[in-house]
mmCIF file of C-alpha atoms in Angstrom:
data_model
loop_
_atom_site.group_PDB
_atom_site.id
_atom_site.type_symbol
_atom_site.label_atom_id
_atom_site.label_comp_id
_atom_site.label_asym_id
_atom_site.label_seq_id
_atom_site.Cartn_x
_atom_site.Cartn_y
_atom_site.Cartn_z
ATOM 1 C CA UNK A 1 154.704 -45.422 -60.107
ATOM 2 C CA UNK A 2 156.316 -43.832 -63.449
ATOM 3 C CA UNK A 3 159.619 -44.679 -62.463
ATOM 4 C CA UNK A 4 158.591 -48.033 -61.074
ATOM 5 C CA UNK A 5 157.034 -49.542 -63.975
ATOM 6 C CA UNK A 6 158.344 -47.537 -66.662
ATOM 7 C CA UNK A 7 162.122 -48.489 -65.707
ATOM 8 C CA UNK A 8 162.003 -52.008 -63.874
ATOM 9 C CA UNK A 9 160.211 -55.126 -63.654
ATOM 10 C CA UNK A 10 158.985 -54.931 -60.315
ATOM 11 C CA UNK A 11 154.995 -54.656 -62.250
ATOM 12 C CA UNK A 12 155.471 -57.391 -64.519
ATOM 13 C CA UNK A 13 154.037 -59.848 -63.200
ATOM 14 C CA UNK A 14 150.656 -58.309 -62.056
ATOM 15 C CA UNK A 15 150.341 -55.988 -65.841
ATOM 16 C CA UNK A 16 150.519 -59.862 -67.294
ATOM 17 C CA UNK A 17 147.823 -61.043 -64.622
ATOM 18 C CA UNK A 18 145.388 -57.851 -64.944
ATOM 19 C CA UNK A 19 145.767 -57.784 -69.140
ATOM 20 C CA UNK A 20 143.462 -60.566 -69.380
ATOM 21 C CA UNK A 21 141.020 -59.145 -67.744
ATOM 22 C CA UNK A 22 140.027 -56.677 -70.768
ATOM 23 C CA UNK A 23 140.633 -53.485 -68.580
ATOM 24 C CA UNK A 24 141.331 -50.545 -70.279
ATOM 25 C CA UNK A 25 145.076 -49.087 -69.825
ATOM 26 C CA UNK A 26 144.162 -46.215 -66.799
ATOM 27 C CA UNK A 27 141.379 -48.639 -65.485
ATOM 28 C CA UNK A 28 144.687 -51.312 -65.455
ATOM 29 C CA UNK A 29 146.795 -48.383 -63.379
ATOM 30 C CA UNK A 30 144.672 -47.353 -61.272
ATOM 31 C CA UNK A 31 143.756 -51.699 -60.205
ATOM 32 C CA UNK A 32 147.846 -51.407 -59.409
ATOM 33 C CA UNK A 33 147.736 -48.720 -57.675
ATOM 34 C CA UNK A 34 145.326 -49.775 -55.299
ATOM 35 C CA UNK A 35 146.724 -52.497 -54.289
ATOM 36 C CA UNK A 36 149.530 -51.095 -53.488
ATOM 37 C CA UNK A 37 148.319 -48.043 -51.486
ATOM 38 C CA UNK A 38 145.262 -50.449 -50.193
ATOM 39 C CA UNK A 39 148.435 -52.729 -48.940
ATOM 40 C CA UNK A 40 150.186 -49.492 -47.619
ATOM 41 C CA UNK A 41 147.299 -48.192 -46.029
ATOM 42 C CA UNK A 42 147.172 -51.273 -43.960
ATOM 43 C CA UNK A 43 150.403 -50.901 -42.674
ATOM 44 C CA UNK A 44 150.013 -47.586 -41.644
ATOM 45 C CA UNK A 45 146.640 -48.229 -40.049
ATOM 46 C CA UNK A 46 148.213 -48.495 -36.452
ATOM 47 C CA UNK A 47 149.633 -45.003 -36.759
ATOM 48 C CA UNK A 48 146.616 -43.333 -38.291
ATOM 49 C CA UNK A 49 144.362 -45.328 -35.224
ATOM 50 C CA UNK A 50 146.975 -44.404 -32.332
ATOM 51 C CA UNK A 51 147.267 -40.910 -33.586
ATOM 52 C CA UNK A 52 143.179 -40.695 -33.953
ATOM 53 C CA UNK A 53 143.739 -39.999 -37.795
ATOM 54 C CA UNK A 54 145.787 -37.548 -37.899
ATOM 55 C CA UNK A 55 148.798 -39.230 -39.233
ATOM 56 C CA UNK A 56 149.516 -42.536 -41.540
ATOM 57 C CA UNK A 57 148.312 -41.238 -44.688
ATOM 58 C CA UNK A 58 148.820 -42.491 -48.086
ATOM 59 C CA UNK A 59 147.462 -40.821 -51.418
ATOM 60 C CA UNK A 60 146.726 -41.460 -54.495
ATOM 61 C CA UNK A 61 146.004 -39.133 -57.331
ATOM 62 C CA UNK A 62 143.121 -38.756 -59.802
ATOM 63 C CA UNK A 63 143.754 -38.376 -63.462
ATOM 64 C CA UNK A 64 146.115 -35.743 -64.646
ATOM 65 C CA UNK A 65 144.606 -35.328 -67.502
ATOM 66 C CA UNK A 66 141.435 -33.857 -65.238
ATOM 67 C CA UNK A 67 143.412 -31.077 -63.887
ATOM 68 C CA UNK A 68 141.017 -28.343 -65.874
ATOM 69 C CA UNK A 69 137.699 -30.546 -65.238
ATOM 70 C CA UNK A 70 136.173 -30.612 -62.449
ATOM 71 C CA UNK A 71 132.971 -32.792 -62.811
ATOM 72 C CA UNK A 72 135.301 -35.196 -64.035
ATOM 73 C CA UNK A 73 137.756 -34.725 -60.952
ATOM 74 C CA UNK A 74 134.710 -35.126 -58.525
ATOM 75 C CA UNK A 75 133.415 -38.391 -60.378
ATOM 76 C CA UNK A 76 136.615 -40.228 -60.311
ATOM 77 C CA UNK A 77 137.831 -38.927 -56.810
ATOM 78 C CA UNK A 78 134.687 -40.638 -55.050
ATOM 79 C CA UNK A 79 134.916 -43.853 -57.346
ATOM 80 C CA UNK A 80 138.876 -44.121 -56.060
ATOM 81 C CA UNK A 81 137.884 -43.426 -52.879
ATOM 82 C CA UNK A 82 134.841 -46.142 -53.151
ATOM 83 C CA UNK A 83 137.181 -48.650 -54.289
ATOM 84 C CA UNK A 84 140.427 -48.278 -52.488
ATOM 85 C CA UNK A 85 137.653 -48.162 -49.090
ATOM 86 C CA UNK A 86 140.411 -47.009 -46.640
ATOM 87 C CA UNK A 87 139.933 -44.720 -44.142
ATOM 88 C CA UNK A 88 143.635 -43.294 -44.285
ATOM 89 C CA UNK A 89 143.502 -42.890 -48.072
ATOM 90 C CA UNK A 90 143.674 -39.368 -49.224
ATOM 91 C CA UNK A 91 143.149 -38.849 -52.891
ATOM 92 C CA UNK A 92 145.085 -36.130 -54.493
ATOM 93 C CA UNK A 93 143.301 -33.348 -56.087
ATOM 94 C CA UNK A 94 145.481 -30.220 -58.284
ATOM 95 C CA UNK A 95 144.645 -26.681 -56.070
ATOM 96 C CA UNK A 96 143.914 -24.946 -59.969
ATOM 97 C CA UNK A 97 141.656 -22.710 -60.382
ATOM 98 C CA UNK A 98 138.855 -25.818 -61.556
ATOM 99 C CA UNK A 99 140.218 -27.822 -59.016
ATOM 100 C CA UNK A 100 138.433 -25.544 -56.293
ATOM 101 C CA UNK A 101 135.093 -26.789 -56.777
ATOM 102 C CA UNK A 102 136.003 -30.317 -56.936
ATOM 103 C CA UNK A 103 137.668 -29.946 -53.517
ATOM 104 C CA UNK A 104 134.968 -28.697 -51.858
ATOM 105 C CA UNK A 105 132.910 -31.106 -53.698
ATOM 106 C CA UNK A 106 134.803 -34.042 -52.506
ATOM 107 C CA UNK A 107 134.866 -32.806 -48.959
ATOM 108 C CA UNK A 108 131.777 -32.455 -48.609
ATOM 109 C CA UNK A 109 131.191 -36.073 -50.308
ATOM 110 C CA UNK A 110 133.179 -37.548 -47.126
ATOM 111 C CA UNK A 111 136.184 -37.837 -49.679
ATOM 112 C CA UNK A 112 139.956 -37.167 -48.122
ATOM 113 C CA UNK A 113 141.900 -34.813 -50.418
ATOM 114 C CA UNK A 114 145.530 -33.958 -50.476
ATOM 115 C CA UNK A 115 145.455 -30.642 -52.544
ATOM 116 C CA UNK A 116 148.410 -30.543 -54.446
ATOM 117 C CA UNK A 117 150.495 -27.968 -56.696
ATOM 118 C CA UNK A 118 149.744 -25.139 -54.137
ATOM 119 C CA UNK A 119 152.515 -22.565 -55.062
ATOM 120 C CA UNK A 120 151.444 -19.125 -53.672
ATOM 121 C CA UNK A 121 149.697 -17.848 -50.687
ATOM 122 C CA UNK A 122 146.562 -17.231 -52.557
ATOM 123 C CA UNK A 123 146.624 -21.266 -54.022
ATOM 124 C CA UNK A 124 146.825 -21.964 -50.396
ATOM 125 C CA UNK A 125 144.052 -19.737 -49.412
ATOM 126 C CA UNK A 126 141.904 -21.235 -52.445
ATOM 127 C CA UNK A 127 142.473 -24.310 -51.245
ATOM 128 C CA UNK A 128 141.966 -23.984 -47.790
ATOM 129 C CA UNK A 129 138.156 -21.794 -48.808
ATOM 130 C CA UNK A 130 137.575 -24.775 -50.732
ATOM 131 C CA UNK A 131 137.659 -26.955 -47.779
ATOM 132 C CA UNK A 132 136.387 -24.788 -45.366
ATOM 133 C CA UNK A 133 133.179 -24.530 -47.865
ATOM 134 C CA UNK A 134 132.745 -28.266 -48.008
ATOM 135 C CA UNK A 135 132.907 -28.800 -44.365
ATOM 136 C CA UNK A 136 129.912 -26.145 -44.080
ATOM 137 C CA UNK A 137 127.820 -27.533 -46.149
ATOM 138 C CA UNK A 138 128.411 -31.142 -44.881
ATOM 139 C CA UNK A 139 127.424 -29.073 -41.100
ATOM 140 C CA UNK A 140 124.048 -27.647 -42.836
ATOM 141 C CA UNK A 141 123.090 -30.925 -44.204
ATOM 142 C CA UNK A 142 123.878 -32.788 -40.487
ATOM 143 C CA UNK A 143 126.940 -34.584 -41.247
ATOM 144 C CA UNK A 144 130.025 -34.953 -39.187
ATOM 145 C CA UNK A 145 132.549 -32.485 -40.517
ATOM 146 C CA UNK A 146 135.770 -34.834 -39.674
ATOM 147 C CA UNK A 147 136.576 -34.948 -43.283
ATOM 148 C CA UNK A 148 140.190 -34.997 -43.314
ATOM 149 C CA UNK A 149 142.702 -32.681 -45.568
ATOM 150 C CA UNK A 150 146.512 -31.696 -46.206
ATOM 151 C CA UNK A 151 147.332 -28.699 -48.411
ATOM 152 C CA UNK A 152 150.697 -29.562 -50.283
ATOM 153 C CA UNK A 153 152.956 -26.721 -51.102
ATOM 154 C CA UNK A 154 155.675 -27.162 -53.681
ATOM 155 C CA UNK A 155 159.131 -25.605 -52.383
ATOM 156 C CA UNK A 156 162.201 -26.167 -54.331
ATOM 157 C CA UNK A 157 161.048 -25.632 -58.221
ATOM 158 C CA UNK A 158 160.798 -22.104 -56.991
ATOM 159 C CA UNK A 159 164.784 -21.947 -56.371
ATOM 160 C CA UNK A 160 165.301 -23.776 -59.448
ATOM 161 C CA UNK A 161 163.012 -21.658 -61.467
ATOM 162 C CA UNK A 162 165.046 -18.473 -60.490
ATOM 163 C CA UNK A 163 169.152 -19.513 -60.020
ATOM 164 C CA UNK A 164 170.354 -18.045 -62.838
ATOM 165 C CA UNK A 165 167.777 -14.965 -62.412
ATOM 166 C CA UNK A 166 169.041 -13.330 -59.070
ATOM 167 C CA UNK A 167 172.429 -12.165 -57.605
ATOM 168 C CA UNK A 168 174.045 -15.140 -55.772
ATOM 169 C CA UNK A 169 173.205 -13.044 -52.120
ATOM 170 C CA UNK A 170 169.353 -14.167 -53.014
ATOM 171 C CA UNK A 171 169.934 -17.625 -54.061
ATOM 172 C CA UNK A 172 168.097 -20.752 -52.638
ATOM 173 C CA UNK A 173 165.735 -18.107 -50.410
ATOM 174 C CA UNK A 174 163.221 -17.705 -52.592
ATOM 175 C CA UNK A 175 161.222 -21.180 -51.683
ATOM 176 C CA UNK A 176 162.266 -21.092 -47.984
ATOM 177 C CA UNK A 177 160.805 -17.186 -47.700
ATOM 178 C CA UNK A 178 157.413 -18.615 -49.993
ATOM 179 C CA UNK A 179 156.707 -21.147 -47.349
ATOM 180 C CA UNK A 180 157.050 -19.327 -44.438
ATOM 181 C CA UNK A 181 154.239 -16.699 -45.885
ATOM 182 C CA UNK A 182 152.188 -19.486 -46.452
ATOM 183 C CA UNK A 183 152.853 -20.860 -43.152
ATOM 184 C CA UNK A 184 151.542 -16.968 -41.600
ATOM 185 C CA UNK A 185 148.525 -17.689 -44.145
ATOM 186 C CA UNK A 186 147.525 -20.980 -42.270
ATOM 187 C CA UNK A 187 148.024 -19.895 -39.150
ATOM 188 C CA UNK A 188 146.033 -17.141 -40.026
ATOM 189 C CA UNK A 189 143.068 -19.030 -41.115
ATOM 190 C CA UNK A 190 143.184 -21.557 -38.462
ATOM 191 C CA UNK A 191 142.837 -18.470 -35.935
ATOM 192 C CA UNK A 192 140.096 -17.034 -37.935
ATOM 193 C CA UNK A 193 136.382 -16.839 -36.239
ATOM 194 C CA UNK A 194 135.281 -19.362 -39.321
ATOM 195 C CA UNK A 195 137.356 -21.965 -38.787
ATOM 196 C CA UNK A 196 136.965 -21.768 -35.148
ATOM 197 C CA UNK A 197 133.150 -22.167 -35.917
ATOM 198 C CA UNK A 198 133.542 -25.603 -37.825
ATOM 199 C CA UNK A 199 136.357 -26.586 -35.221
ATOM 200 C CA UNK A 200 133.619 -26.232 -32.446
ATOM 201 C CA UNK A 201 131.306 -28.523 -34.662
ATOM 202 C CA UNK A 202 134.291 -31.250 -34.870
ATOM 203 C CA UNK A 203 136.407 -30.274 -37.936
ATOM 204 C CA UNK A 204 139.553 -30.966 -38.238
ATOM 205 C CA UNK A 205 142.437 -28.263 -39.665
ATOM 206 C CA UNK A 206 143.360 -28.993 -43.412
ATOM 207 C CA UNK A 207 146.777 -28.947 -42.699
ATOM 208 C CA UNK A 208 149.871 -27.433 -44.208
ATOM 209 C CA UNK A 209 152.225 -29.761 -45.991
ATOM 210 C CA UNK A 210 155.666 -28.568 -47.416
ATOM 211 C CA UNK A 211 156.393 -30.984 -50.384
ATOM 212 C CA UNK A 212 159.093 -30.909 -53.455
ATOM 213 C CA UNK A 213 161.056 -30.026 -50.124
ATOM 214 C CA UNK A 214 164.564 -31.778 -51.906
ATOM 215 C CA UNK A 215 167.317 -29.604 -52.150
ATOM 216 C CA UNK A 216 167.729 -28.888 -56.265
ATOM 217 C CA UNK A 217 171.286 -26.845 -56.249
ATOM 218 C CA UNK A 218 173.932 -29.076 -55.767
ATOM 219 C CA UNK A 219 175.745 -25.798 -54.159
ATOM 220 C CA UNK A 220 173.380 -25.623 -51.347
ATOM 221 C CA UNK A 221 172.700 -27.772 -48.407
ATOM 222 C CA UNK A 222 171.195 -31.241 -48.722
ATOM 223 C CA UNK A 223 168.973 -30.422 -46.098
ATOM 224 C CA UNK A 224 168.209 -26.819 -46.631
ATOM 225 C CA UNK A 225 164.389 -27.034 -46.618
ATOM 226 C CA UNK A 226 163.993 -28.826 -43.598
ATOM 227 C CA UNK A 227 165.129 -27.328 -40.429
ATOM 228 C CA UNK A 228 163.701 -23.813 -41.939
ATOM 229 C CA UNK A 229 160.403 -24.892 -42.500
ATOM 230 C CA UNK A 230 160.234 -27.006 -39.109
ATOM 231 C CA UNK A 231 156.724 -25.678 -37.979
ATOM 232 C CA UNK A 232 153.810 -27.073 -35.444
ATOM 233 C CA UNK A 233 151.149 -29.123 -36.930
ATOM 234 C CA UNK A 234 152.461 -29.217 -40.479
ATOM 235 C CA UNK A 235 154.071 -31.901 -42.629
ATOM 236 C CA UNK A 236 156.893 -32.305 -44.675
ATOM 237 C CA UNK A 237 157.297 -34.867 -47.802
ATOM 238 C CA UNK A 238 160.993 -35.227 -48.247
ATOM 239 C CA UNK A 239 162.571 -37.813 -50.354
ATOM 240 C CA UNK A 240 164.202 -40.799 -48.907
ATOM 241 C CA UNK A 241 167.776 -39.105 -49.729
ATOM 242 C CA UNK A 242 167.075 -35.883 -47.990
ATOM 243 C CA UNK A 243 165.532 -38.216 -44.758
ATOM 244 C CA UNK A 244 168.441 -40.023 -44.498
ATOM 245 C CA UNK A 245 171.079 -36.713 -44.579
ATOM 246 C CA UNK A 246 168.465 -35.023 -42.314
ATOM 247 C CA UNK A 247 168.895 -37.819 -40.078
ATOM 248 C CA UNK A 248 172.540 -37.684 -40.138
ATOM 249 C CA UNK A 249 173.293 -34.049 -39.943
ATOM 250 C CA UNK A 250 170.638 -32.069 -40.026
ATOM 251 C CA UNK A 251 169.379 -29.809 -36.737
ATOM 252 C CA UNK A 252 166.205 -27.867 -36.310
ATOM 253 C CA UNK A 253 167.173 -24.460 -34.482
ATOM 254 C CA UNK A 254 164.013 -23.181 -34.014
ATOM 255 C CA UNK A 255 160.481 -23.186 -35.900
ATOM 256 C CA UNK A 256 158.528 -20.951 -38.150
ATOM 257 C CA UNK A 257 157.117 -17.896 -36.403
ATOM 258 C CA UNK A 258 153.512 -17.457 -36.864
ATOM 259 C CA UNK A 259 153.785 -14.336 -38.816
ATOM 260 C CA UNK A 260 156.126 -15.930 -41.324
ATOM 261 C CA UNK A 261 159.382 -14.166 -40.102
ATOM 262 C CA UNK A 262 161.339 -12.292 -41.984
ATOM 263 C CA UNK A 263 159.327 -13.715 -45.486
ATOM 264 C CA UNK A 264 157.969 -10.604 -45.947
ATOM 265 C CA UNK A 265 161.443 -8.910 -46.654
ATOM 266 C CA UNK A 266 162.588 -11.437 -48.344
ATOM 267 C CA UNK A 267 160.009 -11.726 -50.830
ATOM 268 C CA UNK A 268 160.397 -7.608 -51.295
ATOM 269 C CA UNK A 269 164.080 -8.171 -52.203
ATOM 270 C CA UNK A 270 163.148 -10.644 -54.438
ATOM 271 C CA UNK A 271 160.540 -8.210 -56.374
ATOM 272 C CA UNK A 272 163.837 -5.556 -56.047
ATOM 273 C CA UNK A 273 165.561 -7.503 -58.502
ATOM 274 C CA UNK A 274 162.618 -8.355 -61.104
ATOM 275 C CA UNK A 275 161.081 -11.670 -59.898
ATOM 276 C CA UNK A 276 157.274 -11.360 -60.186
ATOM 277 C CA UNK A 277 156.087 -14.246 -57.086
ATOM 278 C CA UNK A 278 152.092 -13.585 -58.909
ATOM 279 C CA UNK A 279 153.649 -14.753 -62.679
ATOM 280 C CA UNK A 280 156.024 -16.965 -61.459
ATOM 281 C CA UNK A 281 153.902 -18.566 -59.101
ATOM 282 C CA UNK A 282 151.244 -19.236 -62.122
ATOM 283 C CA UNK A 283 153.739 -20.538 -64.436
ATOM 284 C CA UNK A 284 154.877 -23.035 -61.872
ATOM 285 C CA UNK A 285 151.808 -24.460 -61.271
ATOM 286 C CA UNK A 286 150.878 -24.869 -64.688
ATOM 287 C CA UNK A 287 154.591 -26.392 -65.643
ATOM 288 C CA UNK A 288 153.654 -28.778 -62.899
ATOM 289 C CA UNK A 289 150.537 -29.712 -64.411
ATOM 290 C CA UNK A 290 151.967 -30.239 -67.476
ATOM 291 C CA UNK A 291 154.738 -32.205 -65.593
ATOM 292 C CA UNK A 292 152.154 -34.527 -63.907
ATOM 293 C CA UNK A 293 150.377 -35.085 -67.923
ATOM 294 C CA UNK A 294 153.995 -35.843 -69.074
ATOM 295 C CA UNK A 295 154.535 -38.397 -66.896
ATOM 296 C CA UNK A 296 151.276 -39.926 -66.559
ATOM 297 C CA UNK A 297 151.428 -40.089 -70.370
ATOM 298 C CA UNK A 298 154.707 -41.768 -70.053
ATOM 299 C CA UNK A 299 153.087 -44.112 -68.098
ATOM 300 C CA UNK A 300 150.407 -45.272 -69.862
ATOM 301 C CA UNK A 301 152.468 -45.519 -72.879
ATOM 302 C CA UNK A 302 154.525 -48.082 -70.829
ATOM 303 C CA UNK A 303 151.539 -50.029 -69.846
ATOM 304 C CA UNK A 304 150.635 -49.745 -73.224
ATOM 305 C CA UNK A 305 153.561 -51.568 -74.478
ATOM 306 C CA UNK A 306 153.945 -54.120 -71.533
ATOM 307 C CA UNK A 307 150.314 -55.129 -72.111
ATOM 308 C CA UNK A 308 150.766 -55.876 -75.963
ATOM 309 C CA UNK A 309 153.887 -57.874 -74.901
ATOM 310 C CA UNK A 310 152.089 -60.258 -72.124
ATOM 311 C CA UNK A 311 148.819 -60.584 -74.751
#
């Protein structure tokens, strides 16, 4: 939507209709963005029925600004959700540390969340505990536990964060290595005795999604993240430039085993030559925080403007 509005026209026309309305510049967004997705949403609809809901997802996200606040997060997660009233409309919720209890919140609300900036293993098991504890209490209080969930986990900006930082045998591993241990995490708690417990009441897994999964070296391969993290039952948010190559020469030679492969190594070679994953992993998600408020700021400042021109 940033790019969208802030650098075309293509919004014009419906910032001029909505300013007379009196809404407020984020209440003015967020009536855009709804009709989009809500318009989306429909046309996905037959995939999301024929696949019984497990594909033909849009999202939308909350507030950036409500990263750190989770009553807040909660609040305006249900009233999208309320609103937009599509069953195939996830609403994207940051995997911080506040962000837990809003998850498990929203689950257990009936809310579909997309749990984003997920950059370690233990993000993705915070996440996934966060679900898993909104789907039991939705089973104490006698409601169906088919509350769906993806847990996105950012790939690239780890490769970009350390290419200057590591001999050139270790670069463009790093995110590749971080994904598979995350994929042995899920598959892990998805053959634990607690999830089997809420699968056996109807749940339905929170699954893995591989995002930010664009290549960011121009040295490396255009596809590089998407034949190695080619797994079962996991999804992967490319850009339309990286679907298209994929689609031209890309090749999947095999999938992720379920212990992660060789991660494990990799990740100790990585430590070898002074990369901490914990620290690194931290300061990523919070950069990407801060890169969310950045643009969302950039945003409304756009709206801002447009709206004072159409007055």
């Amino acid at each position: 939507f940033d790019q969208a509005i802030t650098h075309s026209k293509l919004y014009d026309s419906d910032i001029r209709r909505l300013v007379s309305t009196g809404l407020s510049t984020e209440a003015l967004f967020f009536e855009l963005a709804i009709e989009d997705l809500t318009r989306a949403a429909e046309l996905f609809a037959p995939i999301h029925e024929r696949t019984a809901g497990v594909d033909g997802w849009v999202s939308l996200e909350v507030s950036p600004l409500l990263a750190y606040d989770a009553k807040a997060t909660v609040r305006e997660a249900r009233a999208l959700h309320e609103k937009a009233h599509r069953g195939n409309l996830f609403i994207k919720i940051p995997g911080t540390r506040e962000g837990g209890p809003a998850i498990e919140e929203a689950i257990f609300s009936g809310v579909p969340i997309n749990v984003t900036l997920l950059f370690t293993r233990d993000h993705y098991l915070a996440a996934a505990d966060a679900y898993m504890r909104g789907l039991e209490r939705r089973v104490e209080a006698g409601l169906s536990p088919d509350v769906r969930s993806v847990a996105s986990f950012f790939i690239s900006r780890w490769d970009k964060a350390t290419l200057d930082k590591v001999p050139a045998r270790d670069r463009d591993k790093l995110g590749i290595a971080i994904g598979q241990q995350a994929y042995a995490a899920y598959r892990d708690v998805l053959d634990s005795d607690r999830w089997q417990r809420l699968a056996n009441c109807g749940a339905r897994a929170q699954r893995l999604l591989f995002a930010s999964t664009g290549t960011k070296d121009p040295k490396a391969s255009d596809v590089l993240y998407i034949g190695a993290l080619a797994a079962p039952n996991t999804v992967n948010t490319m850009p339309e430039e990286t679907l298209l190559a994929f689609g031209e020469h890309g090749r999947v030679d095999g999938v992720i085993p379920p212990g992660g492969g060789d991660s494990e190594q990799v990740l100790a070679e990585f430590g070898r030559v002074g990369i901490d994953i914990i620290e690194l992993g931290a300061r990523l998600q919070s950069e990407g925080a801060k890169s969310f408020n950045d643009s969302w700021q950039d945003l409304t400042k756009a709206i801002e403007a447009k709206s004072r021109a159409f007055k």
